[in-house]
Amino acid sequence: MSSRRRRPTLLYEKKARAKGHKVIAGVDESGVGPLAGPLVAAAVIIGDFRFKNRIDDSKKLTPKSRLAAYEEIIEKSSYSISVIAEDVIDRLNVYNATRRAMEEAVNNLKTAPDYILIDGTIKLSIAYNGESIKRGDGRSLSIACASILAKVTRDRIMDGLHNRYPQYGFKHNRGYGTAFHFKAIRRYGPSPIHRVTFEPVKSLIKES
């Protein structure tokens, strides 16, 4: 028996169509865990398009492959992207901020989906037909597409923030808690785009 990991398929999309649903959107996010920067969610309707590039969980792709997939997805699909700033994440908490980002992405699609495939365990507060799928970005092609759009968009934002705050190494750590990042926070203090309710940022603010 092969142990080779399977790539995302259209299985969930086909099951939804078999139930009579016609417009199916995949939804995913990027940036739940970082100490700095925004949270980004994307909603994608891929329809019947076939992709030339490899579509997979964005974390499984090389930067070059991810960018190639991103370009093809935005060319062939209907999509929407929502960005939630760090101060909103602090105010709402990361779960509610994730839900808001996903809902905004869905609501801003040009065509309203009648079925939504959501990565993880998030339940949207808007009325919808759909399902949440654990590790959905590795199982559903629509969710995988959304994960790629969210990841590339957030990475580009973090590249820009790196230019403003180079001492934190955002271009390399994307705001996540690496040893270099922890050391920079302790040396320079938190930047304006750090999430002040996240540890160790919260404790370092109290100490200063």
PDB file of N, CA and C in Angstrom, residues 13-118:
ATOM      1  N   GLU A  13     -16.760  18.768  -3.547  1.00  0.00           N
ATOM      2  CA  GLU A  13     -17.516  19.587  -4.491  1.00  0.00           C
ATOM      3  C   GLU A  13     -18.522  18.729  -5.263  1.00  0.00           C
ATOM      4  N   LYS A  14     -18.107  17.542  -5.668  1.00  0.00           N
ATOM      5  CA  LYS A  14     -19.000  16.646  -6.409  1.00  0.00           C
ATOM      6  C   LYS A  14     -20.152  16.166  -5.532  1.00  0.00           C
ATOM      7  N   LYS A  15     -19.868  15.909  -4.264  1.00  0.00           N
ATOM      8  CA  LYS A  15     -20.933  15.499  -3.341  1.00  0.00           C
ATOM      9  C   LYS A  15     -21.963  16.614  -3.174  1.00  0.00           C
ATOM     10  N   ALA A  16     -21.473  17.852  -3.106  1.00  0.00           N
ATOM     11  CA  ALA A  16     -22.387  18.989  -2.970  1.00  0.00           C
ATOM     12  C   ALA A  16     -23.240  19.146  -4.220  1.00  0.00           C
ATOM     13  N   ARG A  17     -22.631  18.966  -5.380  1.00  0.00           N
ATOM     14  CA  ARG A  17     -23.388  19.072  -6.632  1.00  0.00           C
ATOM     15  C   ARG A  17     -24.423  17.957  -6.740  1.00  0.00           C
ATOM     16  N   ALA A  18     -24.083  16.792  -6.235  1.00  0.00           N
ATOM     17  CA  ALA A  18     -25.026  15.674  -6.268  1.00  0.00           C
ATOM     18  C   ALA A  18     -26.270  15.964  -5.430  1.00  0.00           C
ATOM     19  N   LYS A  19     -26.124  16.863  -4.455  1.00  0.00           N
ATOM     20  CA  LYS A  19     -27.261  17.260  -3.619  1.00  0.00           C
ATOM     21  C   LYS A  19     -28.044  18.419  -4.231  1.00  0.00           C
ATOM     22  N   GLY A  20     -27.598  18.887  -5.397  1.00  0.00           N
ATOM     23  CA  GLY A  20     -28.312  19.951  -6.082  1.00  0.00           C
ATOM     24  C   GLY A  20     -27.688  21.322  -5.996  1.00  0.00           C
ATOM     25  N   HIS A  21     -26.564  21.450  -5.315  1.00  0.00           N
ATOM     26  CA  HIS A  21     -25.887  22.743  -5.203  1.00  0.00           C
ATOM     27  C   HIS A  21     -25.073  23.015  -6.469  1.00  0.00           C
ATOM     28  N   LYS A  22     -25.079  24.265  -6.903  1.00  0.00           N
ATOM     29  CA  LYS A  22     -24.432  24.607  -8.168  1.00  0.00           C
ATOM     30  C   LYS A  22     -23.219  25.516  -8.012  1.00  0.00           C
ATOM     31  N   VAL A  23     -23.269  26.420  -7.046  1.00  0.00           N
ATOM     32  CA  VAL A  23     -22.169  27.377  -6.862  1.00  0.00           C
ATOM     33  C   VAL A  23     -21.498  27.079  -5.525  1.00  0.00           C
ATOM     34  N   ILE A  24     -20.309  26.512  -5.590  1.00  0.00           N
ATOM     35  CA  ILE A  24     -19.620  26.027  -4.390  1.00  0.00           C
ATOM     36  C   ILE A  24     -18.345  26.821  -4.168  1.00  0.00           C
ATOM     37  N   ALA A  25     -18.198  27.342  -2.968  1.00  0.00           N
ATOM     38  CA  ALA A  25     -17.015  28.142  -2.623  1.00  0.00           C
ATOM     39  C   ALA A  25     -16.178  27.422  -1.578  1.00  0.00           C
ATOM     40  N   GLY A  26     -14.865  27.521  -1.733  1.00  0.00           N
ATOM     41  CA  GLY A  26     -13.938  27.053  -0.714  1.00  0.00           C
ATOM     42  C   GLY A  26     -13.411  28.244   0.059  1.00  0.00           C
ATOM     43  N   VAL A  27     -13.247  28.101   1.368  1.00  0.00           N
ATOM     44  CA  VAL A  27     -12.817  29.215   2.218  1.00  0.00           C
ATOM     45  C   VAL A  27     -11.673  28.761   3.123  1.00  0.00           C
ATOM     46  N   ASP A  28     -10.640  29.591   3.214  1.00  0.00           N
ATOM     47  CA  ASP A  28      -9.527  29.294   4.111  1.00  0.00           C
ATOM     48  C   ASP A  28      -8.878  30.593   4.547  1.00  0.00           C
ATOM     49  N   GLU A  29      -7.975  30.486   5.535  1.00  0.00           N
ATOM     50  CA  GLU A  29      -7.309  31.663   6.080  1.00  0.00           C
ATOM     51  C   GLU A  29      -5.809  31.465   6.144  1.00  0.00           C
ATOM     52  N   SER A  30      -5.119  32.559   6.376  1.00  0.00           N
ATOM     53  CA  SER A  30      -3.682  32.535   6.639  1.00  0.00           C
ATOM     54  C   SER A  30      -3.390  33.569   7.716  1.00  0.00           C
ATOM     55  N   GLY A  31      -2.621  33.167   8.733  1.00  0.00           N
ATOM     56  CA  GLY A  31      -2.213  34.139   9.731  1.00  0.00           C
ATOM     57  C   GLY A  31      -2.932  34.080  11.055  1.00  0.00           C
ATOM     58  N   VAL A  32      -3.411  32.911  11.457  1.00  0.00           N
ATOM     59  CA  VAL A  32      -4.046  32.794  12.770  1.00  0.00           C
ATOM     60  C   VAL A  32      -3.016  32.870  13.895  1.00  0.00           C
ATOM     61  N   GLY A  33      -1.880  32.214  13.722  1.00  0.00           N
ATOM     62  CA  GLY A  33      -0.933  32.058  14.806  1.00  0.00           C
ATOM     63  C   GLY A  33       0.168  33.082  14.986  1.00  0.00           C
ATOM     64  N   PRO A  34       0.468  33.933  14.008  1.00  0.00           N
ATOM     65  CA  PRO A  34       1.589  34.871  14.149  1.00  0.00           C
ATOM     66  C   PRO A  34       1.408  35.873  15.283  1.00  0.00           C
ATOM     67  N   LEU A  35       2.518  36.439  15.709  1.00  0.00           N
ATOM     68  CA  LEU A  35       2.517  37.472  16.743  1.00  0.00           C
ATOM     69  C   LEU A  35       2.323  38.861  16.159  1.00  0.00           C
ATOM     70  N   ALA A  36       2.430  38.973  14.843  1.00  0.00           N
ATOM     71  CA  ALA A  36       2.355  40.289  14.203  1.00  0.00           C
ATOM     72  C   ALA A  36       1.696  40.179  12.838  1.00  0.00           C
ATOM     73  N   GLY A  37       1.111  41.295  12.410  1.00  0.00           N
ATOM     74  CA  GLY A  37       0.525  41.354  11.086  1.00  0.00           C
ATOM     75  C   GLY A  37      -0.925  40.918  11.050  1.00  0.00           C
ATOM     76  N   PRO A  38      -1.556  41.053   9.889  1.00  0.00           N
ATOM     77  CA  PRO A  38      -2.983  40.790   9.755  1.00  0.00           C
ATOM     78  C   PRO A  38      -3.309  39.314   9.593  1.00  0.00           C
ATOM     79  N   LEU A  39      -4.585  39.040   9.614  1.00  0.00           N
ATOM     80  CA  LEU A  39      -5.133  37.734   9.276  1.00  0.00           C
ATOM     81  C   LEU A  39      -5.838  37.891   7.935  1.00  0.00           C
ATOM     82  N   VAL A  40      -5.650  36.952   7.037  1.00  0.00           N
ATOM     83  CA  VAL A  40      -6.214  37.039   5.692  1.00  0.00           C
ATOM     84  C   VAL A  40      -7.067  35.809   5.412  1.00  0.00           C
ATOM     85  N   ALA A  41      -8.245  36.019   4.849  1.00  0.00           N
ATOM     86  CA  ALA A  41      -9.093  34.904   4.426  1.00  0.00           C
ATOM     87  C   ALA A  41      -9.448  35.077   2.959  1.00  0.00           C
ATOM     88  N   ALA A  42      -9.640  33.959   2.289  1.00  0.00           N
ATOM     89  CA  ALA A  42     -10.032  33.991   0.881  1.00  0.00           C
ATOM     90  C   ALA A  42     -11.189  33.034   0.657  1.00  0.00           C
ATOM     91  N   ALA A  43     -12.063  33.409  -0.262  1.00  0.00           N
ATOM     92  CA  ALA A  43     -13.147  32.542  -0.713  1.00  0.00           C
ATOM     93  C   ALA A  43     -13.000  32.389  -2.218  1.00  0.00           C
ATOM     94  N   VAL A  44     -13.100  31.161  -2.707  1.00  0.00           N
ATOM     95  CA  VAL A  44     -12.849  30.890  -4.123  1.00  0.00           C
ATOM     96  C   VAL A  44     -13.934  29.983  -4.689  1.00  0.00           C
ATOM     97  N   ILE A  45     -14.439  30.356  -5.858  1.00  0.00           N
ATOM     98  CA  ILE A  45     -15.350  29.508  -6.628  1.00  0.00           C
ATOM     99  C   ILE A  45     -14.597  29.094  -7.887  1.00  0.00           C
ATOM    100  N   ILE A  46     -14.244  27.822  -7.989  1.00  0.00           N
ATOM    101  CA  ILE A  46     -13.418  27.392  -9.123  1.00  0.00           C
ATOM    102  C   ILE A  46     -14.242  26.886 -10.296  1.00  0.00           C
ATOM    103  N   GLY A  47     -15.500  26.585 -10.087  1.00  0.00           N
ATOM    104  CA  GLY A  47     -16.330  26.119 -11.188  1.00  0.00           C
ATOM    105  C   GLY A  47     -15.801  24.835 -11.805  1.00  0.00           C
ATOM    106  N   ASP A  48     -15.779  24.792 -13.132  1.00  0.00           N
ATOM    107  CA  ASP A  48     -15.344  23.589 -13.849  1.00  0.00           C
ATOM    108  C   ASP A  48     -13.949  23.729 -14.446  1.00  0.00           C
ATOM    109  N   PHE A  49     -13.203  24.732 -14.030  1.00  0.00           N
ATOM    110  CA  PHE A  49     -11.871  24.941 -14.588  1.00  0.00           C
ATOM    111  C   PHE A  49     -10.912  23.833 -14.169  1.00  0.00           C
ATOM    112  N   ARG A  50     -10.017  23.505 -15.085  1.00  0.00           N
ATOM    113  CA  ARG A  50      -8.924  22.581 -14.787  1.00  0.00           C
ATOM    114  C   ARG A  50      -7.641  23.390 -14.682  1.00  0.00           C
ATOM    115  N   PHE A  51      -6.829  23.068 -13.702  1.00  0.00           N
ATOM    116  CA  PHE A  51      -5.615  23.836 -13.457  1.00  0.00           C
ATOM    117  C   PHE A  51      -4.387  23.114 -14.003  1.00  0.00           C
ATOM    118  N   LYS A  52      -3.517  23.882 -14.634  1.00  0.00           N
ATOM    119  CA  LYS A  52      -2.264  23.328 -15.148  1.00  0.00           C
ATOM    120  C   LYS A  52      -1.232  23.189 -14.028  1.00  0.00           C
ATOM    121  N   ASN A  53      -1.258  24.148 -13.109  1.00  0.00           N
ATOM    122  CA  ASN A  53      -0.303  24.132 -12.007  1.00  0.00           C
ATOM    123  C   ASN A  53      -0.794  23.239 -10.869  1.00  0.00           C
ATOM    124  N   ARG A  54       0.138  22.801 -10.050  1.00  0.00           N
ATOM    125  CA  ARG A  54      -0.207  21.973  -8.901  1.00  0.00           C
ATOM    126  C   ARG A  54      -0.985  22.799  -7.887  1.00  0.00           C
ATOM    127  N   ILE A  55      -2.140  22.291  -7.502  1.00  0.00           N
ATOM    128  CA  ILE A  55      -2.954  22.927  -6.470  1.00  0.00           C
ATOM    129  C   ILE A  55      -2.914  22.029  -5.240  1.00  0.00           C
ATOM    130  N   ASP A  56      -2.521  22.608  -4.119  1.00  0.00           N
ATOM    131  CA  ASP A  56      -2.379  21.823  -2.894  1.00  0.00           C
ATOM    132  C   ASP A  56      -2.488  22.766  -1.707  1.00  0.00           C
ATOM    133  N   ASP A  57      -2.507  22.201  -0.523  1.00  0.00           N
ATOM    134  CA  ASP A  57      -2.374  22.993   0.693  1.00  0.00           C
ATOM    135  C   ASP A  57      -1.196  23.941   0.494  1.00  0.00           C
ATOM    136  N   SER A  58      -1.424  25.233   0.700  1.00  0.00           N
ATOM    137  CA  SER A  58      -0.392  26.237   0.398  1.00  0.00           C
ATOM    138  C   SER A  58       0.916  25.971   1.125  1.00  0.00           C
ATOM    139  N   LYS A  59       0.834  25.365   2.305  1.00  0.00           N
ATOM    140  CA  LYS A  59       2.040  25.093   3.090  1.00  0.00           C
ATOM    141  C   LYS A  59       2.885  23.982   2.479  1.00  0.00           C
ATOM    142  N   LYS A  60       2.293  23.197   1.589  1.00  0.00           N
ATOM    143  CA  LYS A  60       3.009  22.088   0.962  1.00  0.00           C
ATOM    144  C   LYS A  60       3.710  22.506  -0.330  1.00  0.00           C
ATOM    145  N   LEU A  61       3.485  23.720  -0.785  1.00  0.00           N
ATOM    146  CA  LEU A  61       4.047  24.190  -2.048  1.00  0.00           C
ATOM    147  C   LEU A  61       5.289  25.038  -1.819  1.00  0.00           C
ATOM    148  N   THR A  62       6.209  24.999  -2.762  1.00  0.00           N
ATOM    149  CA  THR A  62       7.348  25.908  -2.721  1.00  0.00           C
ATOM    150  C   THR A  62       6.852  27.309  -3.057  1.00  0.00           C
ATOM    151  N   PRO A  63       7.574  28.356  -2.670  1.00  0.00           N
ATOM    152  CA  PRO A  63       7.145  29.713  -3.026  1.00  0.00           C
ATOM    153  C   PRO A  63       6.908  29.887  -4.525  1.00  0.00           C
ATOM    154  N   LYS A  64       7.765  29.295  -5.347  1.00  0.00           N
ATOM    155  CA  LYS A  64       7.618  29.415  -6.801  1.00  0.00           C
ATOM    156  C   LYS A  64       6.348  28.720  -7.279  1.00  0.00           C
ATOM    157  N   SER A  65       6.106  27.508  -6.805  1.00  0.00           N
ATOM    158  CA  SER A  65       4.903  26.767  -7.190  1.00  0.00           C
ATOM    159  C   SER A  65       3.642  27.441  -6.670  1.00  0.00           C
ATOM    160  N   ARG A  66       3.727  27.984  -5.465  1.00  0.00           N
ATOM    161  CA  ARG A  66       2.581  28.667  -4.870  1.00  0.00           C
ATOM    162  C   ARG A  66       2.205  29.899  -5.679  1.00  0.00           C
ATOM    163  N   LEU A  67       3.202  30.664  -6.110  1.00  0.00           N
ATOM    164  CA  LEU A  67       2.935  31.867  -6.894  1.00  0.00           C
ATOM    165  C   LEU A  67       2.346  31.520  -8.255  1.00  0.00           C
ATOM    166  N   ALA A  68       2.865  30.467  -8.890  1.00  0.00           N
ATOM    167  CA  ALA A  68       2.327  30.042 -10.186  1.00  0.00           C
ATOM    168  C   ALA A  68       0.870  29.625 -10.044  1.00  0.00           C
ATOM    169  N   ALA A  69       0.563  28.891  -8.974  1.00  0.00           N
ATOM    170  CA  ALA A  69      -0.815  28.484  -8.721  1.00  0.00           C
ATOM    171  C   ALA A  69      -1.698  29.694  -8.443  1.00  0.00           C
ATOM    172  N   TYR A  70      -1.189  30.629  -7.665  1.00  0.00           N
ATOM    173  CA  TYR A  70      -1.919  31.860  -7.336  1.00  0.00           C
ATOM    174  C   TYR A  70      -2.334  32.595  -8.610  1.00  0.00           C
ATOM    175  N   GLU A  71      -1.389  32.784  -9.517  1.00  0.00           N
ATOM    176  CA  GLU A  71      -1.670  33.519 -10.751  1.00  0.00           C
ATOM    177  C   GLU A  71      -2.744  32.818 -11.577  1.00  0.00           C
ATOM    178  N   GLU A  72      -2.697  31.502 -11.622  1.00  0.00           N
ATOM    179  CA  GLU A  72      -3.693  30.765 -12.396  1.00  0.00           C
ATOM    180  C   GLU A  72      -5.064  30.814 -11.726  1.00  0.00           C
ATOM    181  N   ILE A  73      -5.080  30.724 -10.412  1.00  0.00           N
ATOM    182  CA  ILE A  73      -6.354  30.757  -9.685  1.00  0.00           C
ATOM    183  C   ILE A  73      -7.068  32.092  -9.881  1.00  0.00           C
ATOM    184  N   ILE A  74      -6.344  33.204  -9.748  1.00  0.00           N
ATOM    185  CA  ILE A  74      -7.010  34.503  -9.886  1.00  0.00           C
ATOM    186  C   ILE A  74      -7.439  34.768 -11.327  1.00  0.00           C
ATOM    187  N   GLU A  75      -6.787  34.095 -12.269  1.00  0.00           N
ATOM    188  CA  GLU A  75      -7.169  34.248 -13.677  1.00  0.00           C
ATOM    189  C   GLU A  75      -8.429  33.454 -14.009  1.00  0.00           C
ATOM    190  N   LYS A  76      -8.567  32.279 -13.429  1.00  0.00           N
ATOM    191  CA  LYS A  76      -9.627  31.362 -13.834  1.00  0.00           C
ATOM    192  C   LYS A  76     -10.823  31.315 -12.883  1.00  0.00           C
ATOM    193  N   SER A  77     -10.676  31.823 -11.688  1.00  0.00           N
ATOM    194  CA  SER A  77     -11.715  31.638 -10.670  1.00  0.00           C
ATOM    195  C   SER A  77     -12.381  32.944 -10.268  1.00  0.00           C
ATOM    196  N   SER A  78     -13.523  32.810  -9.621  1.00  0.00           N
ATOM    197  CA  SER A  78     -14.154  33.941  -8.944  1.00  0.00           C
ATOM    198  C   SER A  78     -13.683  33.892  -7.494  1.00  0.00           C
ATOM    199  N   TYR A  79     -13.192  35.016  -6.989  1.00  0.00           N
ATOM    200  CA  TYR A  79     -12.606  34.979  -5.646  1.00  0.00           C
ATOM    201  C   TYR A  79     -12.800  36.304  -4.925  1.00  0.00           C
ATOM    202  N   SER A  80     -12.614  36.252  -3.618  1.00  0.00           N
ATOM    203  CA  SER A  80     -12.662  37.441  -2.774  1.00  0.00           C
ATOM    204  C   SER A  80     -11.679  37.238  -1.632  1.00  0.00           C
ATOM    205  N   ILE A  81     -11.015  38.321  -1.239  1.00  0.00           N
ATOM    206  CA  ILE A  81     -10.020  38.255  -0.175  1.00  0.00           C
ATOM    207  C   ILE A  81     -10.340  39.303   0.887  1.00  0.00           C
ATOM    208  N   SER A  82     -10.265  38.900   2.145  1.00  0.00           N
ATOM    209  CA  SER A  82     -10.520  39.807   3.265  1.00  0.00           C
ATOM    210  C   SER A  82      -9.285  39.874   4.151  1.00  0.00           C
ATOM    211  N   VAL A  83      -8.947  41.084   4.594  1.00  0.00           N
ATOM    212  CA  VAL A  83      -7.787  41.302   5.457  1.00  0.00           C
ATOM    213  C   VAL A  83      -8.267  41.924   6.769  1.00  0.00           C
ATOM    214  N   ILE A  84      -7.938  41.287   7.883  1.00  0.00           N
ATOM    215  CA  ILE A  84      -8.312  41.774   9.208  1.00  0.00           C
ATOM    216  C   ILE A  84      -7.051  42.234   9.929  1.00  0.00           C
ATOM    217  N   ALA A  85      -7.009  43.504  10.303  1.00  0.00           N
ATOM    218  CA  ALA A  85      -5.813  44.085  10.921  1.00  0.00           C
ATOM    219  C   ALA A  85      -5.594  43.550  12.328  1.00  0.00           C
ATOM    220  N   GLU A  86      -4.348  43.707  12.778  1.00  0.00           N
ATOM    221  CA  GLU A  86      -3.951  43.159  14.080  1.00  0.00           C
ATOM    222  C   GLU A  86      -4.724  43.773  15.246  1.00  0.00           C
ATOM    223  N   ASP A  87      -5.092  45.054  15.163  1.00  0.00           N
ATOM    224  CA  ASP A  87      -5.834  45.658  16.268  1.00  0.00           C
ATOM    225  C   ASP A  87      -7.249  45.084  16.370  1.00  0.00           C
ATOM    226  N   VAL A  88      -7.805  44.695  15.231  1.00  0.00           N
ATOM    227  CA  VAL A  88      -9.127  44.060  15.240  1.00  0.00           C
ATOM    228  C   VAL A  88      -9.024  42.646  15.814  1.00  0.00           C
ATOM    229  N   ILE A  89      -7.943  41.951  15.476  1.00  0.00           N
ATOM    230  CA  ILE A  89      -7.707  40.623  16.049  1.00  0.00           C
ATOM    231  C   ILE A  89      -7.634  40.715  17.570  1.00  0.00           C
ATOM    232  N   ASP A  90      -6.906  41.719  18.067  1.00  0.00           N
ATOM    233  CA  ASP A  90      -6.792  41.911  19.516  1.00  0.00           C
ATOM    234  C   ASP A  90      -8.145  42.219  20.151  1.00  0.00           C
ATOM    235  N   ARG A  91      -8.965  42.982  19.457  1.00  0.00           N
ATOM    236  CA  ARG A  91     -10.253  43.385  20.014  1.00  0.00           C
ATOM    237  C   ARG A  91     -11.271  42.239  20.006  1.00  0.00           C
ATOM    238  N   LEU A  92     -11.291  41.461  18.929  1.00  0.00           N
ATOM    239  CA  LEU A  92     -12.310  40.419  18.774  1.00  0.00           C
ATOM    240  C   LEU A  92     -11.897  39.073  19.352  1.00  0.00           C
ATOM    241  N   ASN A  93     -10.632  38.798  19.432  1.00  0.00           N
ATOM    242  CA  ASN A  93      -9.945  37.521  19.661  1.00  0.00           C
ATOM    243  C   ASN A  93      -9.778  36.831  18.306  1.00  0.00           C
ATOM    244  N   VAL A  94      -8.809  35.932  18.242  1.00  0.00           N
ATOM    245  CA  VAL A  94      -8.415  35.399  16.937  1.00  0.00           C
ATOM    246  C   VAL A  94      -9.497  34.517  16.312  1.00  0.00           C
ATOM    247  N   TYR A  95     -10.285  33.814  17.124  1.00  0.00           N
ATOM    248  CA  TYR A  95     -11.354  32.983  16.569  1.00  0.00           C
ATOM    249  C   TYR A  95     -12.404  33.849  15.877  1.00  0.00           C
ATOM    250  N   ASN A  96     -12.879  34.866  16.575  1.00  0.00           N
ATOM    251  CA  ASN A  96     -13.904  35.734  15.997  1.00  0.00           C
ATOM    252  C   ASN A  96     -13.365  36.541  14.822  1.00  0.00           C
ATOM    253  N   ALA A  97     -12.086  36.905  14.877  1.00  0.00           N
ATOM    254  CA  ALA A  97     -11.476  37.620  13.757  1.00  0.00           C
ATOM    255  C   ALA A  97     -11.398  36.721  12.529  1.00  0.00           C
ATOM    256  N   THR A  98     -11.089  35.456  12.745  1.00  0.00           N
ATOM    257  CA  THR A  98     -11.049  34.497  11.637  1.00  0.00           C
ATOM    258  C   THR A  98     -12.426  34.339  11.023  1.00  0.00           C
ATOM    259  N   ARG A  99     -13.425  34.220  11.870  1.00  0.00           N
ATOM    260  CA  ARG A  99     -14.796  34.076  11.374  1.00  0.00           C
ATOM    261  C   ARG A  99     -15.229  35.319  10.601  1.00  0.00           C
ATOM    262  N   ARG A 100     -14.878  36.499  11.111  1.00  0.00           N
ATOM    263  CA  ARG A 100     -15.231  37.726  10.395  1.00  0.00           C
ATOM    264  C   ARG A 100     -14.550  37.773   9.029  1.00  0.00           C
ATOM    265  N   ALA A 101     -13.274  37.424   8.981  1.00  0.00           N
ATOM    266  CA  ALA A 101     -12.543  37.447   7.714  1.00  0.00           C
ATOM    267  C   ALA A 101     -13.178  36.507   6.699  1.00  0.00           C
ATOM    268  N   MET A 102     -13.534  35.315   7.149  1.00  0.00           N
ATOM    269  CA  MET A 102     -14.159  34.343   6.251  1.00  0.00           C
ATOM    270  C   MET A 102     -15.517  34.823   5.772  1.00  0.00           C
ATOM    271  N   GLU A 103     -16.295  35.396   6.675  1.00  0.00           N
ATOM    272  CA  GLU A 103     -17.622  35.889   6.299  1.00  0.00           C
ATOM    273  C   GLU A 103     -17.517  37.039   5.309  1.00  0.00           C
ATOM    274  N   GLU A 104     -16.572  37.941   5.527  1.00  0.00           N
ATOM    275  CA  GLU A 104     -16.374  39.046   4.592  1.00  0.00           C
ATOM    276  C   GLU A 104     -15.972  38.529   3.218  1.00  0.00           C
ATOM    277  N   ALA A 105     -15.089  37.543   3.197  1.00  0.00           N
ATOM    278  CA  ALA A 105     -14.652  36.981   1.919  1.00  0.00           C
ATOM    279  C   ALA A 105     -15.827  36.357   1.167  1.00  0.00           C
ATOM    280  N   VAL A 106     -16.666  35.622   1.879  1.00  0.00           N
ATOM    281  CA  VAL A 106     -17.836  35.000   1.252  1.00  0.00           C
ATOM    282  C   VAL A 106     -18.822  36.058   0.770  1.00  0.00           C
ATOM    283  N   ASN A 107     -19.111  37.034   1.616  1.00  0.00           N
ATOM    284  CA  ASN A 107     -20.097  38.060   1.273  1.00  0.00           C
ATOM    285  C   ASN A 107     -19.663  38.939   0.107  1.00  0.00           C
ATOM    286  N   ASN A 108     -18.358  39.056  -0.114  1.00  0.00           N
ATOM    287  CA  ASN A 108     -17.854  39.920  -1.179  1.00  0.00           C
ATOM    288  C   ASN A 108     -17.648  39.206  -2.508  1.00  0.00           C
ATOM    289  N   LEU A 109     -17.969  37.926  -2.568  1.00  0.00           N
ATOM    290  CA  LEU A 109     -17.919  37.231  -3.852  1.00  0.00           C
ATOM    291  C   LEU A 109     -18.951  37.832  -4.799  1.00  0.00           C
ATOM    292  N   LYS A 110     -18.599  37.945  -6.072  1.00  0.00           N
ATOM    293  CA  LYS A 110     -19.528  38.526  -7.048  1.00  0.00           C
ATOM    294  C   LYS A 110     -20.767  37.656  -7.223  1.00  0.00           C
ATOM    295  N   THR A 111     -20.576  36.356  -7.143  1.00  0.00           N
ATOM    296  CA  THR A 111     -21.690  35.411  -7.217  1.00  0.00           C
ATOM    297  C   THR A 111     -21.853  34.739  -5.862  1.00  0.00           C
ATOM    298  N   ALA A 112     -23.041  34.802  -5.311  1.00  0.00           N
ATOM    299  CA  ALA A 112     -23.267  34.208  -3.991  1.00  0.00           C
ATOM    300  C   ALA A 112     -23.249  32.686  -4.087  1.00  0.00           C
ATOM    301  N   PRO A 113     -22.427  32.020  -3.287  1.00  0.00           N
ATOM    302  CA  PRO A 113     -22.399  30.554  -3.313  1.00  0.00           C
ATOM    303  C   PRO A 113     -23.623  29.968  -2.621  1.00  0.00           C
ATOM    304  N   ASP A 114     -24.044  28.796  -3.081  1.00  0.00           N
ATOM    305  CA  ASP A 114     -25.137  28.123  -2.373  1.00  0.00           C
ATOM    306  C   ASP A 114     -24.624  26.949  -1.541  1.00  0.00           C
ATOM    307  N   TYR A 115     -23.297  26.776  -1.520  1.00  0.00           N
ATOM    308  CA  TYR A 115     -22.679  25.781  -0.641  1.00  0.00           C
ATOM    309  C   TYR A 115     -21.250  26.219  -0.367  1.00  0.00           C
ATOM    310  N   ILE A 116     -20.839  26.129   0.915  1.00  0.00           N
ATOM    311  CA  ILE A 116     -19.521  26.627   1.315  1.00  0.00           C
ATOM    312  C   ILE A 116     -18.737  25.516   1.999  1.00  0.00           C
ATOM    313  N   LEU A 117     -17.515  25.306   1.531  1.00  0.00           N
ATOM    314  CA  LEU A 117     -16.585  24.358   2.139  1.00  0.00           C
ATOM    315  C   LEU A 117     -15.558  25.156   2.925  1.00  0.00           C
ATOM    316  N   ILE A 118     -15.494  24.945   4.228  1.00  0.00           N
ATOM    317  CA  ILE A 118     -14.670  25.766   5.115  1.00  0.00           C
ATOM    318  C   ILE A 118     -13.561  24.923   5.729  1.00  0.00           C
TER     319      ILE A 118
END
